[in-house]
Coordinates of C-alpha atoms and ligand atoms in Angstrom, one line a residue:
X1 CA 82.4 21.9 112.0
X2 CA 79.2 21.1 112.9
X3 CA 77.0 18.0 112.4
X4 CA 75.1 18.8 108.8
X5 CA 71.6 18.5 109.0
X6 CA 70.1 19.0 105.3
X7 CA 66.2 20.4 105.7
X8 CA 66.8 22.2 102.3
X9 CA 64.5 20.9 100.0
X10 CA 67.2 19.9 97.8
X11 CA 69.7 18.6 98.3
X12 CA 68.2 15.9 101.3
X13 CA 70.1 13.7 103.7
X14 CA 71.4 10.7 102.0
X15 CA 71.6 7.6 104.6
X16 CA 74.8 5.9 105.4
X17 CA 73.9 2.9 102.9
X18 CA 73.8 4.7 100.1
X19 CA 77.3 6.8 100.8
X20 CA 78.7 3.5 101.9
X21 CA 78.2 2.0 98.4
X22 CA 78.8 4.9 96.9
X23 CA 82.7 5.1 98.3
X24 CA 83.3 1.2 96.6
X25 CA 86.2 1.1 94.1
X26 CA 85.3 2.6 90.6
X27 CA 84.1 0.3 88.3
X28 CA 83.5 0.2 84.6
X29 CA 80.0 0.9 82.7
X30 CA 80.1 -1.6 79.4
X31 CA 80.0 -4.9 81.7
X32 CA 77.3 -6.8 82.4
X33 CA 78.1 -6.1 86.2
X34 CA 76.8 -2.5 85.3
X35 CA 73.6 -3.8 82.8
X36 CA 72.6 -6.1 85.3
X37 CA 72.5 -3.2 88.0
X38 CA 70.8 -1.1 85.4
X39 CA 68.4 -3.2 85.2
X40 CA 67.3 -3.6 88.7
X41 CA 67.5 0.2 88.9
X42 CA 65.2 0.3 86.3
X43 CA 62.5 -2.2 87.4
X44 CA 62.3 -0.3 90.9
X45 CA 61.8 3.1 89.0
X46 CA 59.1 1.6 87.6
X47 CA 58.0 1.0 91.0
X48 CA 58.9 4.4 92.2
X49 CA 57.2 6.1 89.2
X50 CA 54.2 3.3 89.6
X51 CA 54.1 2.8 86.1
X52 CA 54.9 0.0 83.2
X53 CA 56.0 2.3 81.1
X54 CA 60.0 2.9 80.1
X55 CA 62.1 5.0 82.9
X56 CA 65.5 6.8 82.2
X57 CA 67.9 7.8 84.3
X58 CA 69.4 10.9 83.0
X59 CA 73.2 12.3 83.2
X60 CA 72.6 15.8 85.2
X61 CA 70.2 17.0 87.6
X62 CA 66.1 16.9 87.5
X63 CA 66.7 20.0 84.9
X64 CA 68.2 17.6 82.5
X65 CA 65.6 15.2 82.3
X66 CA 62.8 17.1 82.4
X67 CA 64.7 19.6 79.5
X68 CA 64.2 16.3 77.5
X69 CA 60.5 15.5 77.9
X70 CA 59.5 18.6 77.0
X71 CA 61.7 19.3 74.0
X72 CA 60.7 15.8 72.9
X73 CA 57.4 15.8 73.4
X74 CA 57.0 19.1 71.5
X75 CA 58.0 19.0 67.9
X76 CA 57.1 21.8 65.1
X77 CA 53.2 21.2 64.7
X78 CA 52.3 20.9 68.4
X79 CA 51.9 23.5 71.0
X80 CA 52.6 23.8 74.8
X81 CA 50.6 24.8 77.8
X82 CA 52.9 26.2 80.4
X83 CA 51.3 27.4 84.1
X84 CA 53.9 29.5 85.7
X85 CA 53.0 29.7 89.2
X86 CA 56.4 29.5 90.9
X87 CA 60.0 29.4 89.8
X88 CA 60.4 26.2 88.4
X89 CA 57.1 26.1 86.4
X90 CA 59.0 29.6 84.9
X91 CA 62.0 26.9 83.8
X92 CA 60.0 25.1 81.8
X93 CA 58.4 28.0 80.0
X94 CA 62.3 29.3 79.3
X95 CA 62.7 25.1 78.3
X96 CA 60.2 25.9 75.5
X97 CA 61.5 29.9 75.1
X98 CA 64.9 28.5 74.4
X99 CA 63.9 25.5 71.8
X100 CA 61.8 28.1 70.0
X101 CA 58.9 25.8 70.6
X102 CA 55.1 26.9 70.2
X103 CA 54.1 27.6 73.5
X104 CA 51.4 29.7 75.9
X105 CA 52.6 30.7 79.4
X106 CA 49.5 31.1 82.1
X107 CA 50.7 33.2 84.9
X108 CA 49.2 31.6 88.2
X109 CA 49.3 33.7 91.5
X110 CA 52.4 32.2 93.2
X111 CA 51.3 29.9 96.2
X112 CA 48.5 28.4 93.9
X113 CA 48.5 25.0 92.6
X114 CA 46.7 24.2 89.0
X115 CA 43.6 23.1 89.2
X116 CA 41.5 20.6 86.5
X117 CA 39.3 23.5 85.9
X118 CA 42.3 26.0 85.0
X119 CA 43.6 23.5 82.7
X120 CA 40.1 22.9 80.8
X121 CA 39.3 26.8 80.7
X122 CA 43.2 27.5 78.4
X123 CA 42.1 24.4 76.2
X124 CA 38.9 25.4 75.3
X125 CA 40.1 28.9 74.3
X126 CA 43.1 27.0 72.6
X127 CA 42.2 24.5 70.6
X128 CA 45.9 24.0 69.1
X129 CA 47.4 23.2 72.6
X130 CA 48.1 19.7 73.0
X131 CA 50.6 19.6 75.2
X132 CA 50.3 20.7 78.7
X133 CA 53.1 21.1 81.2
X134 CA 52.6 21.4 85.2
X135 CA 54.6 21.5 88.0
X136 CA 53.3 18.5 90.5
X137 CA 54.8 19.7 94.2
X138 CA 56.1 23.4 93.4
X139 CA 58.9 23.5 96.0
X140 CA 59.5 27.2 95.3
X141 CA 56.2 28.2 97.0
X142 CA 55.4 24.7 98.2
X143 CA 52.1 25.0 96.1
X144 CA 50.2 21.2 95.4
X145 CA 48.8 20.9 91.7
X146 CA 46.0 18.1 91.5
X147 CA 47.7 16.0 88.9
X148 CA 45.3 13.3 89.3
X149 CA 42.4 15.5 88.2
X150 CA 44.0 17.5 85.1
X151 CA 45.4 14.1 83.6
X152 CA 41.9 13.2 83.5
X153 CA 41.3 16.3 81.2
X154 CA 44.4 16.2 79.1
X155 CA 43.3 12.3 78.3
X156 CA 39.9 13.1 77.2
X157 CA 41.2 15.8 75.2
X158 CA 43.9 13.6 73.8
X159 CA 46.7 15.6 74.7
X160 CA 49.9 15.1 76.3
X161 CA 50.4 15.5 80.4
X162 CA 54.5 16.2 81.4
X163 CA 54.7 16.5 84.9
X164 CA 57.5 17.9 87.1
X165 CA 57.2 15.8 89.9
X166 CA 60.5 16.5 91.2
X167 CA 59.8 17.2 95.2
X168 CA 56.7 15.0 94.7
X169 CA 57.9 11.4 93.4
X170 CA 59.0 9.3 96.2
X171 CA 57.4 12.0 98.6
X172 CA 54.0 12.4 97.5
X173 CA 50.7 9.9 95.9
X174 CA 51.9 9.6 92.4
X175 CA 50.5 7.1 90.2
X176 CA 51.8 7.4 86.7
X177 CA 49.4 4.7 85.0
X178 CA 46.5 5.0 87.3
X179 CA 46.5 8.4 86.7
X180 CA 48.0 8.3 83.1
X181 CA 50.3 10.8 83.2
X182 CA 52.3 10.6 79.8
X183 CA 55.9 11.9 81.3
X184 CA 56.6 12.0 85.3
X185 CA 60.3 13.3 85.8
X186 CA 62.2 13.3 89.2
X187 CA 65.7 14.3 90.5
X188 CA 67.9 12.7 92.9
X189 CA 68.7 15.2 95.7
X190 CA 65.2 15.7 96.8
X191 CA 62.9 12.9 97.7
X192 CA 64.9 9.9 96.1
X193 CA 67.8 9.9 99.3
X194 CA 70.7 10.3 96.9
X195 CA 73.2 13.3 96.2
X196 CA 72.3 15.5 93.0
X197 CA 73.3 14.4 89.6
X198 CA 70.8 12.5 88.1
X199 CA 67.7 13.1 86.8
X200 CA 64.8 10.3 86.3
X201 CA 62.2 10.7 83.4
X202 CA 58.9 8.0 83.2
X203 CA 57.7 8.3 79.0
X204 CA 54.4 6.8 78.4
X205 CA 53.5 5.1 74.9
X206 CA 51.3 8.1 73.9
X207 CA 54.6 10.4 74.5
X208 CA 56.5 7.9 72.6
X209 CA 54.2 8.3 69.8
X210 CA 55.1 12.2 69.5
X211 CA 58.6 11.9 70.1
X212 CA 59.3 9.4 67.2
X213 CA 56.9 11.8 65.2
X214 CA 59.2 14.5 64.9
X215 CA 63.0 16.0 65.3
X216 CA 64.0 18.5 67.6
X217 CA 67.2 19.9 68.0
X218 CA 68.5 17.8 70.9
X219 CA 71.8 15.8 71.6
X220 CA 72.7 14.8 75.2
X221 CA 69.1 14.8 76.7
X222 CA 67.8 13.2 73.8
X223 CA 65.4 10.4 75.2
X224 CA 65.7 8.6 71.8
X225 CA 68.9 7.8 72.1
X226 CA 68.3 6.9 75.9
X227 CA 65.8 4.4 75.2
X228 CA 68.0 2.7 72.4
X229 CA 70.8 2.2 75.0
X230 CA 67.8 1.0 77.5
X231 CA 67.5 -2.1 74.8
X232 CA 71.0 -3.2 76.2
X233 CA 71.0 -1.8 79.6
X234 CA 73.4 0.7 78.9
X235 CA 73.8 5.1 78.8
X236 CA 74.5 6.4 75.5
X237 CA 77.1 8.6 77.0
X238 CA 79.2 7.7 80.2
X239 CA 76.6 7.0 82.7
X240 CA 76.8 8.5 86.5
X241 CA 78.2 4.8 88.1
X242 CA 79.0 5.8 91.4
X243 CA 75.4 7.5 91.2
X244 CA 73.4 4.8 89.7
X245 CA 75.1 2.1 92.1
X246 CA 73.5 4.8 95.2
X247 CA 70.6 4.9 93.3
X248 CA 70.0 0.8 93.4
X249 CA 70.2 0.5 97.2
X250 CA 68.3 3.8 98.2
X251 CA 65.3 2.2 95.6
X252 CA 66.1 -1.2 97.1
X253 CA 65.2 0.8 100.8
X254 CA 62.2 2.6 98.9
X255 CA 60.6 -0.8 98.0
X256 CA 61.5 -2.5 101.3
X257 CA 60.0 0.5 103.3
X258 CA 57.0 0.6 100.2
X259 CA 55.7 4.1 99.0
X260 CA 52.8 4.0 100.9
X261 CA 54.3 3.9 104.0
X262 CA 56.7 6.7 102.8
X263 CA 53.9 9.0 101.5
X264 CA 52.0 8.4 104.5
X265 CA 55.1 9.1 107.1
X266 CA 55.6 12.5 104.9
X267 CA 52.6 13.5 105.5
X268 CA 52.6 13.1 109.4
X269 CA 55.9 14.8 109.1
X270 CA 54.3 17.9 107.0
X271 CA 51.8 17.4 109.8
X272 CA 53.6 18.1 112.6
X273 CA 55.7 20.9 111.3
X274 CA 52.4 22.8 110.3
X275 CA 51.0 22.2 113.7
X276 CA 54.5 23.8 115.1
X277 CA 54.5 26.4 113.2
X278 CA 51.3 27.4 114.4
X279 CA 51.9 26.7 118.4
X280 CA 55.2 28.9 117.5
X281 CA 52.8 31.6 116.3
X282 CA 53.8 31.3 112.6
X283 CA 51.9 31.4 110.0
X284 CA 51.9 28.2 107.5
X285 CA 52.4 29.5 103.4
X286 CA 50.3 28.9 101.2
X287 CA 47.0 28.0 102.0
X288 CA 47.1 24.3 100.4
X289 CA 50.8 23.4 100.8
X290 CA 52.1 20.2 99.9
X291 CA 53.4 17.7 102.0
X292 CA 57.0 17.2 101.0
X293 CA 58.1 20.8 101.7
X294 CA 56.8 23.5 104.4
X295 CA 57.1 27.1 103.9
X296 CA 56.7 29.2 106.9
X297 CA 56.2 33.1 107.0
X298 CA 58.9 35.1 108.8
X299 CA 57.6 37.3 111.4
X300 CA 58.1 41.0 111.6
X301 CA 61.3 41.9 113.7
X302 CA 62.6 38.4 112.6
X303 CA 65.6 38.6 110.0
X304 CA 65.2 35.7 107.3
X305 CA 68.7 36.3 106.1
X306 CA 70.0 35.9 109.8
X307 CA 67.5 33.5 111.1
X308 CA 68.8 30.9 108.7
X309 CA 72.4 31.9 108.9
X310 CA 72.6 31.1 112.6
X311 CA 70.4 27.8 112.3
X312 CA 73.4 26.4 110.0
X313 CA 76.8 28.0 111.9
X314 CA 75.2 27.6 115.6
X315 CA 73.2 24.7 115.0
X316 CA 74.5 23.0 111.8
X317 CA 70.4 23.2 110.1
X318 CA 70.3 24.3 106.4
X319 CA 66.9 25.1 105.5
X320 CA 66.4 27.3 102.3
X321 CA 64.8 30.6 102.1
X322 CA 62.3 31.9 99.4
X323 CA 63.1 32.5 96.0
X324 CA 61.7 35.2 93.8
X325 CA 58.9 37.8 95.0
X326 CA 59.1 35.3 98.1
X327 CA 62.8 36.4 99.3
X328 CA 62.8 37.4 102.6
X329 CA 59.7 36.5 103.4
X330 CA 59.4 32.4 104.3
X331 CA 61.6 29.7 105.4
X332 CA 61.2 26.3 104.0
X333 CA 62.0 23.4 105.8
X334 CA 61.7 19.9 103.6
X335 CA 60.7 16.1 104.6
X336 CA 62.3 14.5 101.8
X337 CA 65.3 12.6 101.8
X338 CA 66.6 10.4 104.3
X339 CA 64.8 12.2 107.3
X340 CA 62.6 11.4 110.0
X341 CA 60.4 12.6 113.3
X342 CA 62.9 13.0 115.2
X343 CA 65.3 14.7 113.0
X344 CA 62.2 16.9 112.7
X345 CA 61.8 17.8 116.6
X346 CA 65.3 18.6 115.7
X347 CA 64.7 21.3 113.2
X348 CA 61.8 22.7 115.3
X349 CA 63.8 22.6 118.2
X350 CA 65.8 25.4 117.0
X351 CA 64.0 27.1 115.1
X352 CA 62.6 28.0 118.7
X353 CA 65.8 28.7 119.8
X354 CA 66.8 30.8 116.9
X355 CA 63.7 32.9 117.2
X356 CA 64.2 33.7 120.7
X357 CA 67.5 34.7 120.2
X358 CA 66.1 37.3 117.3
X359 CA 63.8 38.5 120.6
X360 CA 60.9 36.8 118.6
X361 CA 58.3 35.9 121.7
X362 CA 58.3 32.0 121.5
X363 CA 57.5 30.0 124.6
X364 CA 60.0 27.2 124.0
X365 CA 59.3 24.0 123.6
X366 CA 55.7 25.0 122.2
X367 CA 56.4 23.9 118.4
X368 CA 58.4 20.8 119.6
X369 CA 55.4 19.5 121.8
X370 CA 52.6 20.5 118.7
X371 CA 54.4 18.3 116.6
X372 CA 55.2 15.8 119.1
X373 CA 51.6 15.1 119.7
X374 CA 51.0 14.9 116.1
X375 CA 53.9 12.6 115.3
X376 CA 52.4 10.2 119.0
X377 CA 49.4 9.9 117.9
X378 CA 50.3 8.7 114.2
X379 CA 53.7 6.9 114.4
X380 CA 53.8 5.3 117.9
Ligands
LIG401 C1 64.7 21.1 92.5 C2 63.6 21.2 91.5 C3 63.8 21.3 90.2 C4 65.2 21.5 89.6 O1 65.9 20.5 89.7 P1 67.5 20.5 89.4 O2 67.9 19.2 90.0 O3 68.0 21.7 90.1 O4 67.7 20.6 88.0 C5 62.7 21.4 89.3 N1 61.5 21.3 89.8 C6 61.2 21.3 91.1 C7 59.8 21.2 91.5 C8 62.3 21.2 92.0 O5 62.0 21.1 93.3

């Protein structure tokens, strides 16, 4: 078998820490040994969320949590504004589809983030929208929405922000309070350095508000009943242990490290693979990508089926491919997780290699320097 060298963006490296705690004996959940470690976990995802407000940590993956927000943060009387401008801002449209909850759905040219101005222009036509749901780091066309700019909108027009901020908390700027975001949800498995499993929702007191104003149809993602287990430290249903104890020392290496060093390394390492990707001859998608993720277009001649294939069975490095009208066209290689520079030169390294072997002309060592310089000038 090879070494495994996760660059999907999802799941992410988890460091040896974090799987070292995680293999410790089982333990049981209705102990203070488990409320005190609750917690803790929940003081540093106030930290990771950069917010006062209440955090949850959900059974299930980002899905579950953010499956919750919306459902209770849109009872009968209120109405949702959904931009779909990549496959999982097309979840959360199927979220509100599924609860039968009043809802608009704003196709967005994939590859574009959602602008202030977009938000403004389906609120003024809409007067009954209240409720507006974007996708912060869209990892399925790596597009970057400018939350800080539309929760400036939804406040002054007193409606609620939810944010999927899945590949972008713990990766990106995010500033719940500063910003006042009214529902920021995460996942483990991409930015947080943990396997997949839990999911991580931030609920302002203007959310709260709306949720205890209605009743949806909702059982295990209810956030009610999550927040009346927070009052005791505890899960209303089993809780994820082995998770939550991975969880406490990846946030403990989160505040040690600090987020601004974190969001600022992540962007030298987005850095770096753009400029590689251009000394490669590649072309960088979309034209304002994030910094958590980076999607590359495959050249002509250049299998994307095969090109990935042989960088996990030769070389042992999963990256993911693109999903929807985007299938066959880019390669997406993330910098979330437990990952760093020289894991990077890694990736780029064969990506070289690969290419070459396709009969793609690549001077090698081209990407690997590009990036190099980038990474010299910012982390040495
Ligand atoms: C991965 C991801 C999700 C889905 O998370 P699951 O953990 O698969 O439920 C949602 N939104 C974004 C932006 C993601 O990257």
């Amino acid at each position: 078998m090879k070494k495994e060298r996760l660059f999907t963006p999802g799941p992410t490296m988890v460091p040896e820490e974090v799987l070292l705690e995680m293999a410790q004996p089982m333990r049981h959940h209705r102990t203070a040994w488990y409320r005190e470690m609750a917690k803790e976990v929940h003081e540093l995802l106030q930290y990771l969320f950069q917010t006062k407000s209440l955090c949850m940590t959900f059974t299930g993956s980002g899905t579950s949590a953010m499956e919750g927000a919306i459902v209770g943060c849109c009872p009968p009387g209120h109405k949702a504004l959904v931009f779909r401008n990549g496959k999982f801002a097309e979840r959360w449209a199927k979220v509100c589809a599924s609860f039968g909850i009043d809802h608009t759905v704003v196709d967005v040219e994939w590859g574009h983030g959602i602008k202030a101005a977009d938000v403004v222009k389906q609120m003024d036509a809409d007067p009954k929208i209240d409720t507006v749901i974007v996708v912060h780091s869209e990892t399925s066309t790596t597009a970057l929405s400018d939350v800080e700019a539309i929760a400036k909108v939804t406040r002054d027009r007193k409606a609620l922000l939810l944010v999927d901020g899945i590949t972008a908390v713990g990766a990106l700027p995010v500033k719940m309070d500063a910003w006042g975001v009214d529902v920021y949800v995460t996942g483990s498995q991409k930015a947080m350095m943990l396997p997949p499993g839990l999911g991580f929702a931030a609920v302002s007191d203007r959310a709260w508000e709306r949720i205890d104003s209605g009743k949806m149809p909702t059982l295990y993602n209810d956030l009610k009943a999550y927040r009346k287990s927070h009052e005791t430290f505890d899960a209303p249903y089993t809780p994820a242990v082995t998770l939550v104890r991975g969880t406490l020392v990846a946030l403990r290496m989160v505040k040690e490290r600090t987020l601004e060093a974190i969001w600022s390394e992540t962007a030298t390492l987005a850095r770096g693979t753009r400029a590689a990707v251009e000394a490669i001859g590649l072309k960088v998608y979309p034209k304002d990508p994030v910094d958590s993720v980076t999607a590359m277009l495959v050249p002509d001649g250049v299998d994307e089926g095969k090109l990935r294939s042989t960088m996990r069975d030769k070389f042992g490095f999963h990256i993911a491919g693109g999903q929807g009208d985007l299938k066959g066209k880019i390669v997406r290689f993330s910098h979330m997780g437990y990952v760093d520079a020289f894991d990077t030169l890694g990736v780029i390294a064969a990506l070289e290699m690969v290419l070459k072997g396709q009969g793609y002309d690549v001077k090698i060592g081209a990407g690997v320097a590009a990036a190099q310089a980038v990474f010299a000038e910012n982390l040495a």
